XYZ file of C-alpha atoms in Angstrom:
491
model
C 121.166 6.749 131.320
C 121.512 3.181 132.592
C 123.975 0.641 131.206
C 121.317 -1.247 129.226
C 120.169 1.926 127.481
C 123.749 2.913 126.712
C 124.473 -0.508 125.241
C 121.437 -0.259 122.980
C 122.358 3.254 121.936
C 126.006 2.652 121.161
C 125.781 -0.889 119.797
C 123.390 -0.446 116.914
C 122.538 -3.270 114.526
C 124.879 -1.784 111.936
C 127.688 -1.540 114.480
C 127.040 -5.092 115.677
C 127.181 -6.520 112.162
C 130.278 -4.459 111.379
C 132.010 -5.877 114.446
C 130.897 -9.353 113.412
C 132.930 -8.818 110.218
C 131.133 -11.389 108.085
C 127.930 -11.589 110.093
C 126.134 -14.432 111.844
C 126.704 -16.790 108.932
C 130.452 -16.565 109.509
C 129.930 -17.430 113.168
C 127.954 -20.520 112.238
C 130.548 -21.562 109.674
C 133.353 -20.945 112.168
C 131.602 -23.263 114.618
C 131.515 -25.971 111.961
C 135.160 -25.576 111.005
C 136.388 -24.917 114.510
C 138.206 -21.664 113.712
C 137.641 -18.050 112.677
C 138.186 -17.894 108.944
C 138.484 -14.143 108.845
C 140.688 -13.677 111.869
C 143.011 -10.705 111.445
C 146.313 -10.541 113.313
C 146.169 -8.210 116.295
C 147.248 -4.748 115.216
C 150.631 -3.458 116.253
C 149.496 -0.934 118.832
C 152.964 0.629 118.953
C 153.482 1.585 115.325
C 152.088 -0.188 112.250
C 154.756 1.477 110.078
C 157.691 0.220 112.149
C 160.307 -1.414 109.894
C 159.944 -5.176 109.629
C 162.455 -7.767 108.527
C 161.367 -9.499 105.292
C 160.534 -13.195 105.683
C 162.882 -14.148 102.816
C 166.350 -12.953 101.794
C 165.960 -9.559 100.112
C 168.032 -8.096 97.285
C 166.636 -4.555 97.625
C 165.244 -2.334 100.377
C 163.171 0.078 98.316
C 161.523 0.667 94.931
C 161.328 3.699 92.652
C 158.724 3.097 89.940
C 158.672 5.500 86.971
C 155.322 5.195 85.219
C 154.856 6.821 81.811
C 151.085 7.238 81.871
C 149.510 6.722 78.456
C 151.776 3.873 77.317
C 155.011 4.708 75.424
C 155.258 3.226 71.896
C 157.764 0.396 72.162
C 158.415 0.265 68.402
C 159.794 3.809 68.484
C 161.805 3.485 71.677
C 162.963 -0.070 72.380
C 161.675 -2.766 70.017
C 163.103 -2.026 66.569
C 161.425 -3.912 63.705
C 163.177 -3.682 60.291
C 160.239 -5.432 58.601
C 157.887 -2.711 59.794
C 160.217 -0.053 58.433
C 160.415 -1.928 55.118
C 156.615 -1.969 54.798
C 156.002 1.455 56.302
C 152.529 2.881 55.449
C 151.681 -0.117 53.286
C 148.336 -1.906 53.849
C 148.600 -4.587 56.519
C 148.948 -8.148 55.145
C 145.994 -10.520 54.936
C 147.148 -12.741 57.800
C 147.383 -9.777 60.178
C 144.051 -8.409 58.969
C 142.428 -11.749 59.805
C 143.781 -11.449 63.359
C 142.569 -7.861 63.672
C 139.053 -8.805 62.615
C 138.811 -11.153 65.596
C 139.973 -8.544 68.067
C 138.429 -5.539 69.747
C 140.418 -2.453 68.729
C 139.865 0.747 70.725
C 140.200 3.284 67.892
C 141.226 1.659 64.603
C 138.083 1.385 62.468
C 138.388 -1.668 60.215
C 135.115 -0.762 58.477
C 136.438 2.620 57.412
C 139.783 1.518 55.981
C 142.363 -1.251 55.857
C 145.023 -0.310 58.438
C 148.537 0.554 57.286
C 151.749 -0.658 58.838
C 153.777 1.948 60.710
C 157.531 1.573 60.852
C 159.410 3.790 63.227
C 160.795 7.042 61.751
C 163.668 6.930 64.255
C 167.092 5.366 63.985
C 168.226 2.709 66.423
C 171.746 1.806 67.536
C 173.307 -0.663 69.938
C 174.477 1.012 73.118
C 176.866 0.083 75.911
C 179.069 -2.959 76.162
C 175.976 -5.144 76.175
C 174.809 -3.687 72.862
C 171.224 -2.939 73.920
C 169.312 -1.608 70.917
C 167.881 1.834 71.731
C 166.153 4.633 69.857
C 167.968 7.853 69.021
C 165.320 9.618 71.139
C 167.242 8.421 74.199
C 170.063 10.944 73.868
C 171.199 10.488 77.481
C 169.819 7.142 78.616
C 172.171 5.376 76.219
C 174.996 6.394 78.579
C 173.632 4.043 81.257
C 172.543 1.253 78.902
C 174.651 -1.263 80.799
C 172.600 -0.636 83.947
C 169.347 -1.637 82.238
C 167.535 -4.954 82.121
C 165.099 -4.450 79.226
C 162.036 -6.701 79.134
C 160.458 -6.696 75.653
C 157.913 -9.430 76.326
C 155.452 -7.834 78.739
C 151.761 -8.349 78.038
C 148.456 -7.532 79.727
C 144.787 -8.389 79.289
C 143.644 -4.739 79.509
C 143.575 -2.295 76.593
C 142.098 0.846 78.189
C 144.252 3.116 80.313
C 142.495 3.186 83.685
C 141.847 -0.584 83.976
C 145.365 -1.344 82.729
C 146.962 0.985 85.281
C 144.783 -0.408 88.064
C 145.752 -3.942 87.023
C 149.436 -3.028 87.030
C 149.440 -1.387 90.448
C 146.661 -3.125 92.396
C 146.481 -6.518 90.684
C 142.885 -5.940 89.572
C 141.426 -3.845 86.720
C 138.609 -2.700 89.031
C 138.615 -0.147 91.826
C 138.922 -1.404 95.374
C 142.293 -3.149 95.333
C 145.335 -2.148 97.365
C 148.247 -0.464 95.584
C 151.597 -2.202 95.282
C 153.214 0.523 97.401
C 150.611 -0.075 100.121
C 151.268 -3.820 100.028
C 155.008 -3.259 100.353
C 154.740 -0.856 103.283
C 152.220 -3.221 104.920
C 154.760 -6.029 104.627
C 157.960 -4.160 105.437
C 157.017 -0.921 107.184
C 159.036 2.257 106.718
C 162.663 2.926 107.553
C 161.959 6.600 108.343
C 159.231 7.218 110.919
C 159.062 10.934 110.078
C 158.110 10.340 106.428
C 155.414 8.286 104.697
C 156.486 4.812 103.638
C 154.776 5.249 100.245
C 155.112 8.554 98.373
C 153.538 9.546 95.038
C 154.835 12.333 92.762
C 152.895 13.616 89.726
C 154.090 15.391 86.565
C 152.670 16.061 83.128
C 149.929 18.399 84.303
C 147.394 15.879 85.598
C 146.878 12.664 87.537
C 147.368 9.356 85.686
C 144.244 8.034 83.985
C 143.630 5.517 86.770
C 143.394 8.378 89.266
C 144.108 8.303 92.959
C 142.874 4.703 93.176
C 146.378 3.815 91.939
C 147.814 4.658 95.351
C 144.804 3.622 97.419
C 145.206 1.346 100.387
C 142.055 -0.559 99.349
C 141.148 -3.174 101.960
C 144.495 -2.809 103.769
C 144.582 -0.562 106.855
C 144.551 3.048 105.708
C 147.845 3.820 107.446
C 149.515 2.285 104.366
C 147.873 4.766 101.977
C 150.162 6.389 99.401
C 150.813 10.057 100.176
C 150.860 12.432 97.216
C 153.482 15.153 97.570
C 153.524 18.354 95.523
C 156.614 20.153 94.248
C 154.952 23.588 94.266
C 153.323 25.108 97.346
C 152.728 23.016 100.460
C 154.268 19.569 99.813
C 151.281 17.857 101.469
C 147.889 19.515 101.659
C 146.327 20.020 105.105
C 149.398 18.822 106.997
C 150.322 22.322 108.184
C 148.725 23.955 111.200
C 145.669 26.143 110.590
C 146.148 29.913 110.766
C 146.534 31.041 114.365
C 147.514 27.601 115.713
C 151.056 27.231 116.981
C 152.973 23.950 116.956
C 152.665 23.829 120.745
C 148.881 24.142 120.568
C 148.762 21.492 117.835
C 150.764 19.162 120.102
C 148.319 19.626 122.991
C 145.369 19.095 120.632
C 146.857 15.864 119.306
C 147.541 14.625 122.849
C 143.885 15.183 123.735
C 142.715 13.482 120.533
C 145.024 10.562 121.203
C 143.541 10.014 124.656
C 140.020 10.044 123.200
C 141.001 7.670 120.397
C 142.675 5.305 122.857
C 139.431 5.150 124.832
C 137.567 4.295 121.624
C 140.181 1.686 120.690
C 139.880 0.049 124.101
C 136.065 0.058 123.841
C 135.554 -1.174 120.303
C 138.936 -2.496 119.118
C 138.486 -1.033 115.630
C 141.861 -1.046 113.758
C 140.766 2.166 111.997
C 141.093 3.956 115.323
C 144.710 2.842 115.575
C 145.265 4.116 112.032
C 143.756 7.469 112.998
C 146.162 7.803 115.939
C 149.165 6.862 113.781
C 148.206 9.233 110.976
C 147.777 12.215 113.297
C 151.213 11.578 114.745
C 152.819 11.022 111.355
C 151.297 14.263 110.054
C 152.755 16.107 113.042
C 156.227 14.711 112.398
C 155.944 15.359 108.668
C 155.465 19.082 109.278
C 159.206 19.251 109.927
C 160.564 16.334 107.882
C 158.668 16.760 104.600
C 159.582 20.402 103.812
C 163.196 19.521 104.567
C 163.403 16.538 102.211
C 161.301 18.230 99.505
C 163.583 21.280 99.268
C 165.739 20.336 96.284
C 167.289 23.827 96.287
C 169.578 22.518 99.038
C 171.231 20.158 96.556
C 174.621 21.135 95.084
C 174.349 23.055 91.813
C 176.025 20.247 89.877
C 173.373 17.753 91.030
C 170.508 20.090 90.120
C 172.083 20.567 86.699
C 172.644 16.837 86.270
C 168.892 16.252 86.536
C 167.885 19.407 84.687
C 165.787 20.271 87.746
C 164.300 23.684 88.461
C 163.605 24.240 92.173
C 160.220 25.782 92.819
C 158.617 24.415 89.662
C 156.631 21.278 88.901
C 158.496 18.913 86.575
C 159.445 15.299 86.037
C 163.103 16.249 86.551
C 162.322 17.709 89.964
C 160.408 14.549 90.846
C 163.345 12.314 89.894
C 165.641 14.299 92.165
C 163.018 14.135 94.908
C 162.770 10.369 94.403
C 166.485 10.046 95.108
C 166.203 12.257 98.204
C 163.221 10.266 99.492
C 164.960 6.938 98.852
C 168.044 8.234 100.625
C 165.888 9.143 103.634
C 164.403 5.656 103.914
C 161.095 5.933 102.063
C 160.181 2.391 101.080
C 158.276 2.945 97.819
C 158.365 6.052 95.590
C 155.979 6.194 92.632
C 156.363 8.750 89.829
C 153.514 9.234 87.352
C 154.256 11.270 84.232
C 151.227 11.926 82.063
C 151.316 12.569 78.297
C 152.513 9.377 76.577
C 149.234 8.535 74.789
C 150.474 8.874 71.204
C 147.380 8.254 69.049
C 148.326 10.658 66.271
C 145.092 12.648 66.235
C 147.165 15.841 66.028
C 150.586 17.327 66.752
C 149.816 17.131 70.474
C 149.782 13.330 70.554
C 151.718 12.078 67.542
C 155.030 10.229 67.386
C 156.779 12.967 65.358
C 156.187 15.914 67.721
C 154.707 14.790 71.036
C 156.870 11.694 71.535
C 160.229 13.484 71.077
C 159.023 16.155 73.500
C 158.156 13.583 76.167
C 161.497 11.846 75.728
C 163.291 15.176 76.025
C 161.380 15.956 79.239
C 162.311 12.659 80.884
C 165.509 11.274 79.309
C 168.017 13.456 81.134
C 166.362 13.103 84.526
C 166.017 9.300 84.387
C 169.660 9.009 83.373
C 170.666 11.320 86.224
C 168.612 9.291 88.703
C 170.469 6.075 87.833
C 173.863 7.786 87.895
C 173.117 9.569 91.163
C 171.838 6.456 92.913
C 174.912 4.551 91.801
C 177.448 7.165 92.872
C 175.836 7.267 96.330
C 175.869 3.485 96.676
C 172.063 3.351 96.653
C 171.479 1.578 93.348
C 172.742 -1.718 94.749
C 169.760 -1.979 97.115
C 167.195 0.044 95.158
C 164.999 -1.328 92.361
C 164.133 1.181 89.625
C 161.369 0.277 87.166
C 160.348 2.231 84.028
C 157.345 1.532 81.802
C 153.730 2.099 80.852
C 150.482 0.207 81.266
C 150.409 -1.531 77.847
C 151.947 -1.234 74.390
C 151.129 0.412 71.052
C 150.211 -1.166 67.741
C 152.415 -1.771 64.742
C 149.753 0.076 62.732
C 149.075 3.728 62.001
C 145.853 4.641 63.779
C 144.583 7.285 61.303
C 141.582 8.034 63.502
C 139.033 10.038 61.498
C 141.428 10.149 58.535
C 144.160 11.928 60.512
C 147.398 12.558 58.594
C 149.471 12.488 61.773
C 151.388 9.382 62.756
C 150.218 7.564 65.863
C 149.562 4.151 67.352
C 146.495 2.614 68.990
C 146.463 0.711 72.304
C 147.986 -2.764 72.223
C 147.865 -5.276 75.112
C 149.748 -8.183 73.498
C 153.278 -6.864 73.999
C 155.113 -3.903 75.449
C 158.518 -3.025 76.858
C 159.621 -2.045 80.355
C 163.029 -1.942 81.961
C 164.403 -2.538 85.441
C 167.679 -1.477 87.019
C 169.385 -1.821 90.359
C 169.701 -4.517 92.982
C 168.802 -8.088 92.176
C 168.420 -7.797 88.390
C 170.865 -8.630 85.606
C 172.196 -5.396 84.179
C 172.977 -4.948 80.506
C 170.604 -7.544 79.081
C 167.463 -7.862 76.985
C 164.849 -10.382 78.060
C 162.080 -11.693 75.810
C 161.268 -11.031 72.165
C 158.361 -10.259 69.828
C 157.569 -11.263 66.253
C 158.817 -9.469 63.130
C 155.937 -6.979 63.273
C 156.083 -6.481 67.015
C 152.544 -7.750 67.431
C 152.852 -10.844 69.641
C 155.402 -12.099 72.164
C 157.474 -14.977 70.808
C 159.896 -15.584 73.667
C 159.701 -15.459 77.482
C 156.216 -14.018 77.871
C 155.838 -11.933 81.067
C 152.492 -11.093 82.633
C 151.587 -8.267 84.998
C 151.275 -10.632 87.967
C 154.709 -12.064 87.093
C 156.194 -8.574 87.351
C 154.455 -7.945 90.676
C 155.632 -11.273 92.078
C 159.198 -10.518 91.003
C 159.209 -7.075 92.615
C 157.920 -8.543 95.886
C 160.498 -11.342 95.670
C 163.357 -8.848 95.354
C 162.083 -7.192 98.542
C 162.050 -10.529 100.352
C 158.290 -11.174 100.116
C 156.664 -14.326 98.715
C 153.779 -13.098 96.536
C 151.894 -16.375 96.885
C 151.992 -16.363 100.689
C 151.824 -12.610 101.236
C 148.138 -11.935 101.874
C 145.558 -10.022 103.885
C 142.236 -11.502 105.064
C 139.250 -9.601 103.705
C 135.689 -10.659 102.840
C 136.441 -14.303 103.529
C 139.433 -14.472 101.182
C 143.171 -14.165 101.608
C 143.577 -11.172 99.301
C 146.872 -10.912 97.402
C 148.481 -8.434 95.038
C 148.809 -11.193 92.435
C 145.149 -12.220 92.665
C 143.518 -15.479 93.769
C 145.264 -17.939 91.427
C 148.845 -19.202 91.553
C 149.645 -18.510 87.907
C 152.132 -15.729 88.722
C 155.737 -16.789 88.340
C 159.057 -15.133 89.026
C 160.875 -13.720 86.001
C 163.862 -15.950 86.695
C 165.773 -14.818 83.615
C 166.174 -11.269 84.922
C 167.249 -12.145 88.465
C 170.932 -11.869 89.296
């Protein structure tokens, strides 16, 4: 086969246009402007996950994000409203009804009945020296109240679970964006080259509603993909050698694959080839490192008991202990998803009288232990811990289909999260909502504001931190500059 035939065969029209990135139109436009608008920095051919110094002063090195998938009801956990309790199960007032009639409510049927107010059935008390008001359902978390920075004024523009979770973690309510953990490892790399820079742990029996897109690398190079680890069975699927293949044989196979991939990289320069090489090598190293770090049975008995962990089982408590072990080993971003917080009140399985106390009991001890354990090891000072859901819950009883169980519908206008650790003011409450807990009245915080603040604490400027894709400088915070730092929570 002569060179001309080979060129025709291996450089198809599709391949040519793919290599052209944005096609012939981009070439013409580049000629007019005098530069390549979609130029991507040359890939780091040594190691794309090598640790990088942040461009700005950083307060933290890593993040542990605890996501309660389904959206915890803030009125029953953090945002106590005496007026709601006073008017519990009474028809909502005319002024609120007028607001509801202009809104799109997921499950409350205004045609079927006038909604009733729903005051919390739980007692609240001020905890810690700072006097943070907390629900009695937090039997243990109250002991670390002075570590918390509670933000009561979060809001979002999404009221369904999957879009709201995607918005929170990728900056867009639609599939295709890059996860916050991917952005952070893209910007800062990983401190441990034998472990993924971005690890995901799941509890509650299923994936979060947003699915695996929540830890997708999107348009970023796939080497920054979040890696889901399991607490039962093989920690990472398909990382182990196939039956009959020794580690020595695997090493020789990878060496041969690497040589072939390097030839392809030299020929075509596709960054995906570099990712493939890196991922094969990382998987090889993880065969030793991951089982070691995932074995919580090696922890002292008192630490296992502190978390309420059960080695060999799948649980949120195990995942919290694993999060500490991963953070200690240099993993940059650890994401925990705990499913089961969708308290609509359609039955005992999702109401605020049975299901909510159960979820708090499953998580309260472990979250408290995580904060205590990080602090006693000196890790909390440079670790950011975030707890929260994707949106809030209404001040109304849902009563879907005439249900007699107590529950709350989705509510985007306000919800509560908290942060702890390096760079944030401990022992304070930021923001406020109205007497019914329906709208934010003080220090409104948007999803992009939260993302910008997390990046800032890691030493990254959210407005300048971008990746060129499809002719745009893509950013976690989206295309506009509306995102602002939550200055009131920064220490």
